Short mmCIF file of C-alpha atoms in Angstrom, two decimals:
data_model
loop_
_atom_site.label_atom_id
_atom_site.label_comp_id
_atom_site.label_asym_id
_atom_site.label_seq_id
_atom_site.Cartn_x
_atom_site.Cartn_y
_atom_site.Cartn_z
CA MET A 1 12.80 16.85 -18.11
CA THR A 2 9.88 18.78 -19.32
CA ARG A 3 7.65 18.08 -22.29
CA LYS A 4 9.77 19.89 -24.64
CA ASP A 5 12.82 17.61 -23.79
CA LEU A 6 10.78 14.70 -25.29
CA PRO A 7 10.72 14.91 -29.12
CA GLY A 8 7.46 13.95 -30.94
CA GLY A 9 7.11 10.34 -31.69
CA ASP A 10 8.92 9.05 -28.69
CA GLU A 11 6.85 10.14 -25.83
CA GLY A 12 5.66 6.86 -24.56
CA PRO A 13 2.16 5.09 -24.97
CA ARG A 14 0.29 8.34 -26.19
CA SER A 15 -2.69 8.04 -28.44
CA SER A 16 -4.04 10.71 -30.64
CA ARG A 17 -7.48 10.63 -28.85
CA MET A 18 -5.77 11.67 -25.75
CA ASP A 19 -4.71 14.85 -27.22
CA GLU A 20 -7.58 15.67 -29.50
CA PRO A 21 -10.81 14.12 -28.49
CA ALA A 22 -12.99 12.91 -31.37
CA GLY A 23 -15.78 15.32 -32.20
CA GLY A 24 -13.89 18.55 -32.28
CA GLY A 25 -15.76 21.25 -30.40
CA ASP A 26 -18.53 19.06 -28.94
CA SER A 27 -18.60 19.63 -25.09
CA SER A 28 -19.54 15.74 -24.33
CA SER A 29 -16.64 14.49 -26.54
CA ASP A 30 -14.32 17.07 -24.82
CA GLU A 31 -15.37 15.61 -21.24
CA ALA A 32 -15.10 12.14 -22.44
CA GLY A 33 -11.55 12.90 -23.76
CA GLU A 34 -10.57 14.59 -20.55
CA GLU A 35 -11.85 11.56 -18.44
CA HIS A 36 -9.85 9.21 -20.87
CA SER A 37 -6.76 11.11 -20.31
CA LEU A 38 -7.24 11.21 -16.50
CA THR A 39 -7.78 7.26 -16.72
CA TRP A 40 -4.50 7.04 -18.62
CA ILE A 41 -2.52 9.31 -16.23
CA LEU A 42 -3.79 7.50 -13.06
CA LEU A 43 -2.94 4.01 -14.86
CA ALA A 44 0.51 5.46 -15.49
CA PHE A 45 1.16 6.44 -11.96
CA ALA A 46 -0.14 3.12 -10.67
CA ALA A 47 2.49 1.54 -13.00
CA VAL A 48 5.27 3.52 -11.85
CA TYR A 49 4.44 3.26 -8.13
CA LEU A 50 3.38 -0.30 -8.00
CA ILE A 51 5.46 -2.01 -10.61
CA TRP A 52 8.79 -0.24 -9.71
CA GLY A 53 7.99 -0.75 -6.00
CA SER A 54 7.42 -4.49 -6.70
CA THR A 55 10.66 -5.26 -8.69
CA TYR A 56 12.71 -5.41 -5.38
CA LEU A 57 10.68 -8.69 -4.54
CA ALA A 58 10.77 -9.98 -8.03
CA ILE A 59 14.48 -9.58 -7.84
CA ARG A 60 14.68 -11.83 -4.70
CA PHE A 61 12.49 -14.41 -6.42
CA ALA A 62 14.49 -14.27 -9.64
CA ILE A 63 17.96 -14.90 -7.90
CA GLU A 64 16.52 -17.98 -5.96
CA THR A 65 17.73 -20.19 -8.83
CA ILE A 66 19.53 -17.70 -11.25
CA PRO A 67 22.94 -16.13 -10.44
CA PRO A 68 22.24 -12.36 -9.65
CA LEU A 69 24.59 -10.66 -11.91
CA PHE A 70 24.00 -13.01 -14.81
CA MET A 71 20.15 -12.57 -14.21
CA ALA A 72 20.61 -8.69 -14.31
CA SER A 73 22.72 -9.00 -17.45
CA VAL A 74 19.93 -11.14 -19.21
CA ARG A 75 17.32 -8.54 -17.98
CA PHE A 76 18.93 -5.52 -19.39
CA ILE A 77 20.22 -7.03 -22.58
CA VAL A 78 16.76 -8.26 -23.51
CA ALA A 79 14.84 -5.11 -22.46
CA GLY A 80 17.47 -2.81 -23.99
CA GLY A 81 17.49 -4.72 -27.25
CA ALA A 82 13.71 -4.57 -27.42
CA MET A 83 13.59 -0.83 -26.58
CA TYR A 84 16.32 -0.29 -29.05
CA ALA A 85 14.46 -2.06 -31.90
CA TRP A 86 11.30 -0.21 -30.88
CA SER A 87 13.05 3.31 -31.23
CA THR A 88 14.75 2.42 -34.37
CA ALA A 89 11.47 1.23 -35.90
CA ARG A 90 9.84 4.52 -34.86
CA GLY A 91 12.68 6.62 -36.59
CA ALA A 92 14.98 7.41 -33.80
CA PRO A 93 18.46 8.08 -35.21
CA ARG A 94 21.13 5.48 -34.20
CA PRO A 95 23.44 6.66 -31.41
CA THR A 96 26.93 7.71 -32.53
CA ARG A 97 30.29 5.93 -31.43
CA ARG A 98 30.72 8.88 -28.94
CA GLN A 99 27.10 8.44 -27.43
CA TRP A 100 27.72 4.62 -27.26
CA GLY A 101 30.66 5.51 -25.04
CA HIS A 102 28.74 7.68 -22.82
CA ALA A 103 26.06 4.94 -22.48
CA ALA A 104 28.88 2.68 -21.37
CA VAL A 105 29.97 4.85 -18.53
CA VAL A 106 26.33 5.71 -17.48
CA GLY A 107 24.96 2.16 -17.99
CA GLY A 108 28.19 0.96 -15.93
CA LEU A 109 27.38 3.15 -13.05
CA LEU A 110 23.71 2.71 -13.03
CA LEU A 111 23.26 -0.95 -13.92
CA LEU A 112 26.62 -2.56 -13.05
CA GLY A 113 27.31 -0.38 -9.96
CA GLY A 114 23.80 0.53 -8.89
CA ASN A 115 21.59 -2.39 -9.87
CA GLY A 116 24.33 -4.92 -9.53
CA GLY A 117 24.90 -4.09 -6.03
CA VAL A 118 21.35 -4.52 -5.29
CA VAL A 119 20.88 -7.85 -7.03
CA VAL A 120 23.98 -9.25 -5.18
CA ALA A 121 22.85 -7.84 -1.93
CA GLU A 122 19.38 -9.45 -2.08
CA GLN A 123 21.01 -12.85 -1.59
CA TRP A 124 21.55 -11.82 1.96
CA ILE A 125 19.26 -8.94 3.07
CA PRO A 126 15.44 -8.43 2.58
CA SER A 127 14.10 -6.73 -0.42
CA GLY A 128 12.38 -4.14 1.68
CA LEU A 129 15.55 -3.32 3.32
CA ALA A 130 17.24 -3.04 -0.03
CA ALA A 131 14.59 -0.67 -1.26
CA LEU A 132 14.98 1.70 1.78
CA LEU A 133 18.81 1.90 1.33
CA VAL A 134 18.41 2.51 -2.36
CA ALA A 135 15.79 5.21 -1.46
CA ALA A 136 18.63 7.48 -0.25
CA VAL A 137 19.83 8.02 -3.75
CA PRO A 138 18.67 11.63 -3.93
CA LEU A 139 20.74 12.44 -0.85
CA TRP A 140 23.78 10.95 -2.53
CA MET A 141 23.00 12.91 -5.63
CA VAL A 142 23.28 16.18 -3.57
CA LEU A 143 26.66 15.24 -2.36
CA VAL A 144 28.05 13.98 -5.72
CA ASP A 145 26.78 17.05 -7.45
CA TRP A 146 28.34 19.20 -4.79
CA ALA A 147 31.76 17.63 -5.04
CA PHE A 148 31.88 16.99 -8.94
CA GLY A 149 29.01 18.86 -10.46
CA SER A 150 27.82 22.33 -9.90
CA ARG A 151 29.91 22.52 -6.60
CA ARG A 152 27.09 24.43 -5.14
CA ARG A 153 27.16 24.31 -1.26
CA PRO A 154 23.85 22.65 -0.08
CA SER A 155 21.29 24.92 1.56
CA ALA A 156 20.67 24.80 5.43
CA ARG A 157 17.49 22.86 4.60
CA VAL A 158 19.32 20.45 2.27
CA ALA A 159 22.06 19.92 4.92
CA VAL A 160 19.46 19.07 7.56
CA GLY A 161 17.94 16.53 5.17
CA LEU A 162 21.27 14.94 4.56
CA VAL A 163 21.93 14.52 8.29
CA VAL A 164 18.66 13.12 8.99
CA GLY A 165 18.53 10.80 6.06
CA PHE A 166 22.06 9.19 6.64
CA GLY A 167 20.99 8.94 10.25
CA GLY A 168 18.13 6.85 9.09
CA VAL A 169 20.38 4.67 7.01
CA ALA A 170 22.58 4.20 10.11
CA LEU A 171 19.38 3.27 12.07
CA LEU A 172 18.85 0.35 9.50
CA ALA A 173 22.18 -1.15 10.40
CA GLY A 174 20.79 -2.70 13.51
CA SER A 175 17.41 -3.73 12.15
CA PRO A 176 16.42 -7.35 11.62
CA GLY A 177 17.91 -8.54 8.50
CA VAL A 178 21.30 -7.00 9.07
CA THR A 179 22.71 -8.99 12.03
CA GLY A 180 25.60 -10.87 10.65
CA PRO A 181 28.64 -10.08 8.42
CA ASP A 182 26.87 -11.34 5.35
CA GLU A 183 23.93 -9.05 5.90
CA MET A 184 26.00 -6.17 6.78
CA PHE A 185 27.99 -6.72 3.49
CA GLY A 186 24.91 -6.76 1.64
CA ALA A 187 23.69 -3.45 3.17
CA LEU A 188 27.11 -1.95 2.29
CA LEU A 189 26.67 -3.18 -1.28
CA CYS A 190 23.37 -1.49 -1.46
CA VAL A 191 24.80 1.94 -0.10
CA GLY A 192 27.65 1.67 -2.68
CA GLY A 193 24.95 0.93 -5.30
CA ALA A 194 22.98 4.03 -4.39
CA LEU A 195 26.28 6.04 -4.52
CA ALA A 196 27.13 4.65 -8.04
CA TRP A 197 23.62 5.30 -9.14
CA ALA A 198 23.99 8.84 -8.15
CA MET A 199 27.37 9.39 -9.89
CA GLY A 200 25.80 7.94 -13.13
CA SER A 201 22.95 10.19 -12.96
CA ILE A 202 25.12 13.20 -12.42
CA TYR A 203 27.39 12.19 -15.15
CA SER A 204 24.58 11.73 -17.60
CA ARG A 205 23.62 15.37 -17.24
CA HIS A 206 26.97 16.56 -18.85
CA VAL A 207 26.94 14.60 -21.93
CA VAL A 208 25.34 14.88 -25.42
CA ALA A 209 22.89 12.04 -25.47
CA PRO A 210 20.74 10.79 -28.28
CA PRO A 211 17.76 13.12 -28.84
CA ARG A 212 15.16 10.43 -28.09
CA PRO A 213 14.84 9.47 -24.38
CA ARG A 214 13.84 5.98 -25.09
CA MET A 215 16.80 5.36 -27.44
CA TRP A 216 19.26 6.96 -24.80
CA VAL A 217 18.00 4.46 -22.10
CA ALA A 218 18.11 1.52 -24.64
CA THR A 219 21.77 2.25 -25.02
CA GLN A 220 22.35 2.37 -21.38
CA MET A 221 20.49 -0.81 -20.80
CA LEU A 222 22.51 -2.61 -23.62
CA ALA A 223 25.79 -1.22 -22.49
CA GLY A 224 25.28 -2.04 -18.84
CA GLY A 225 23.89 -5.52 -19.60
CA VAL A 226 27.12 -6.25 -21.46
CA LEU A 227 29.21 -5.12 -18.72
CA LEU A 228 27.30 -7.43 -16.31
CA LEU A 229 28.37 -10.44 -18.18
CA PRO A 230 32.22 -10.21 -17.50
CA ALA A 231 31.33 -9.14 -13.87
CA SER A 232 29.26 -12.21 -13.53
CA ALA A 233 32.28 -14.22 -14.89
CA LEU A 234 34.62 -12.57 -12.43
CA ALA A 235 32.16 -13.61 -9.59
CA GLY A 236 32.44 -17.16 -10.45
CA GLU A 237 28.75 -17.27 -11.53
CA MET A 238 29.20 -19.09 -14.89
CA GLY A 239 29.95 -22.45 -13.34
CA ARG A 240 26.81 -21.99 -11.27
CA ILE A 241 24.49 -21.45 -14.26
CA ASP A 242 22.04 -24.43 -14.50
CA LEU A 243 19.20 -23.80 -16.82
CA GLY A 244 17.60 -26.93 -15.94
CA GLY A 245 17.44 -26.02 -12.26
CA VAL A 246 15.88 -22.63 -12.87
CA SER A 247 12.53 -22.66 -11.16
CA LEU A 248 9.19 -21.39 -12.59
CA ARG A 249 9.07 -18.66 -10.06
CA SER A 250 12.45 -17.38 -10.92
CA LEU A 251 11.70 -17.45 -14.71
CA LEU A 252 8.59 -15.81 -14.26
CA ALA A 253 10.12 -12.97 -11.92
CA LEU A 254 12.65 -12.41 -14.73
CA GLY A 255 10.11 -12.23 -17.26
CA TYR A 256 8.28 -9.66 -15.00
CA LEU A 257 11.34 -7.56 -14.48
CA ILE A 258 11.95 -7.41 -18.33
CA VAL A 259 8.55 -6.72 -19.40
CA PHE A 260 6.81 -4.75 -16.66
CA GLY A 261 9.90 -3.53 -14.59
CA ALA A 262 11.83 -2.30 -17.55
CA LEU A 263 9.32 -1.79 -20.51
CA VAL A 264 5.99 -1.03 -19.17
CA ALA A 265 6.85 1.14 -16.27
CA PHE A 266 9.56 2.84 -17.88
CA SER A 267 7.31 3.73 -20.85
CA ALA A 268 4.75 5.06 -18.44
CA TYR A 269 7.37 7.16 -16.62
CA ILE A 270 8.64 8.65 -19.92
CA TRP A 271 4.86 9.57 -20.88
CA LEU A 272 4.12 11.07 -17.43
CA LEU A 273 7.17 13.43 -17.78
CA SER A 274 5.44 14.65 -20.96
CA VAL A 275 1.98 15.32 -19.53
CA SER A 276 2.71 15.97 -15.84
CA THR A 277 5.21 17.99 -13.79
CA PRO A 278 8.55 16.65 -12.59
CA ALA A 279 7.55 17.12 -8.99
CA ARG A 280 4.59 15.01 -9.24
CA VAL A 281 6.21 12.26 -11.43
CA GLY A 282 9.19 12.30 -8.86
CA THR A 283 6.72 11.17 -6.01
CA TYR A 284 7.56 7.61 -7.09
CA ALA A 285 10.62 7.87 -4.95
CA TYR A 286 8.67 8.25 -1.84
CA VAL A 287 6.10 5.42 -2.70
CA ASN A 288 8.46 2.71 -4.27
CA PRO A 289 10.03 1.77 -0.79
CA VAL A 290 6.61 1.60 1.06
CA VAL A 291 5.43 -0.74 -1.75
CA ALA A 292 8.67 -2.89 -1.42
CA LEU A 293 8.31 -3.12 2.23
CA VAL A 294 4.67 -4.00 2.32
CA LEU A 295 5.11 -6.62 -0.35
CA GLY A 296 8.30 -8.06 1.17
CA TRP A 297 6.40 -8.34 4.48
CA SER A 298 3.18 -9.80 3.04
CA LEU A 299 4.33 -12.14 0.35
CA ALA A 300 7.75 -13.16 1.51
CA GLY A 301 7.47 -13.06 5.18
CA GLU A 302 10.26 -10.46 5.59
CA PRO A 303 10.68 -8.65 8.97
CA PHE A 304 8.90 -5.39 9.56
CA THR A 305 9.38 -3.92 12.77
CA SER A 306 9.00 -0.54 14.48
CA ARG A 307 12.63 0.27 13.95
CA SER A 308 12.32 -0.43 10.26
CA LEU A 309 9.24 1.85 10.20
CA VAL A 310 11.18 4.74 11.98
CA ALA A 311 14.03 4.30 9.67
CA ALA A 312 11.75 4.43 6.64
CA ALA A 313 9.99 7.52 7.77
CA THR A 314 13.39 9.18 8.43
CA ILE A 315 14.79 8.44 5.27
CA LEU A 316 11.75 9.35 3.23
CA GLY A 317 11.21 12.54 5.33
CA ALA A 318 14.78 13.53 4.41
CA VAL A 319 14.37 12.79 0.74
CA VAL A 320 11.38 14.99 0.62
CA LEU A 321 13.19 17.92 2.57
CA VAL A 322 16.16 17.55 -0.11
CA THR A 323 14.19 17.23 -3.13
CA ALA A 324 11.59 19.90 -2.32
CA ASP A 325 14.66 22.47 -2.05
CA ARG A 326 16.18 21.46 -5.51
CA ALA A 327 15.21 22.99 -8.92
CA PRO A 328 12.37 21.23 -10.59
CA SER A 329 14.39 20.82 -13.64
CA THR A 330 16.81 18.24 -11.94
CA ALA A 331 13.88 15.87 -11.40
CA GLY A 332 14.02 14.76 -14.86
CA ALA A 333 17.74 14.31 -15.43
CA ARG A 334 18.42 12.22 -18.28
CA GLY A 335 20.26 9.48 -16.36
CA VAL A 336 17.72 9.22 -13.45
CA PRO A 337 14.75 7.34 -15.05
CA VAL A 338 16.56 4.27 -16.00
CA VAL A 339 15.69 1.71 -13.19
CA HIS A 340 14.39 3.09 -10.90
CA ALA A 341 14.87 1.63 -10.95
CA GLY A 342 15.58 1.78 -9.47
CA ARG A 343 15.01 3.71 -9.26
CA ARG A 344 14.48 3.84 -9.78
CA ARG A 345 15.47 1.77 -9.18
CA SER A 346 16.32 -1.90 -9.37
#
């Protein structure tokens, strides 16, 4: 997604001073404006790198006393509702019925399938491991696009990246945190979630979305959040909801996921796409798993072994091979930025 893909008035936290420094042609004012812009760019990158990388640990804390699918449903309904209201207030046209239908498909794949798999999996596996498994999304996207999208055969470089990357995923199967059937099931949920995320991202490229990116993401969040509710009920979570038993840590983690993970970091991401290149913005995919591993190890005592380190380097190296070979325009596909989640994501 390039700057021209982001209509005026919905490009994230932009200020007029960042585009037109006060003072007209005064050189000192121009320099101040450039420094101000650079400061905002660095802060935006820090938000995308650090906040999205930290959401995996926040999920772990949130689901300690809140059922996972119910937690995810609340997160995306609240965040999506806030983003929808903000976009409407800024003049974004309301989505059509057909666009809501597309949002239900994309939101179902990204948030119910993708994020839902991660939040359930983190009941059994470390948050850093979940982040590494999700880091393979670009690899899955190549395969899904080959099978159902452009049907272009991957180049030799991409093929090598796929083999190396999935070898790294297999290496994680024997790492600490994946020793029993529950842990293996959790790892498989993350792999399935990454595949669902890739499918939703590819599907989103072929639909007519609302013209404002923020509104498009808001509809996906709302649709995905609503779909997570019946999934939560089918999983038997409704009988486990105890509002009085929700810990302060879980409540703060949920608030962090809503305010920072969904709203602040995503707004920074959208704005960065308008002022930087997709290739630079896409580097979050390499940084987020590292942040998640370090935070899980330092704040939650999660295992961090040499095997995990080798697997991480293998997967991230493969992602670099694959993404460097792809056209820059794919880095900003409309379905990709939602979570980042997880990620982005998560």
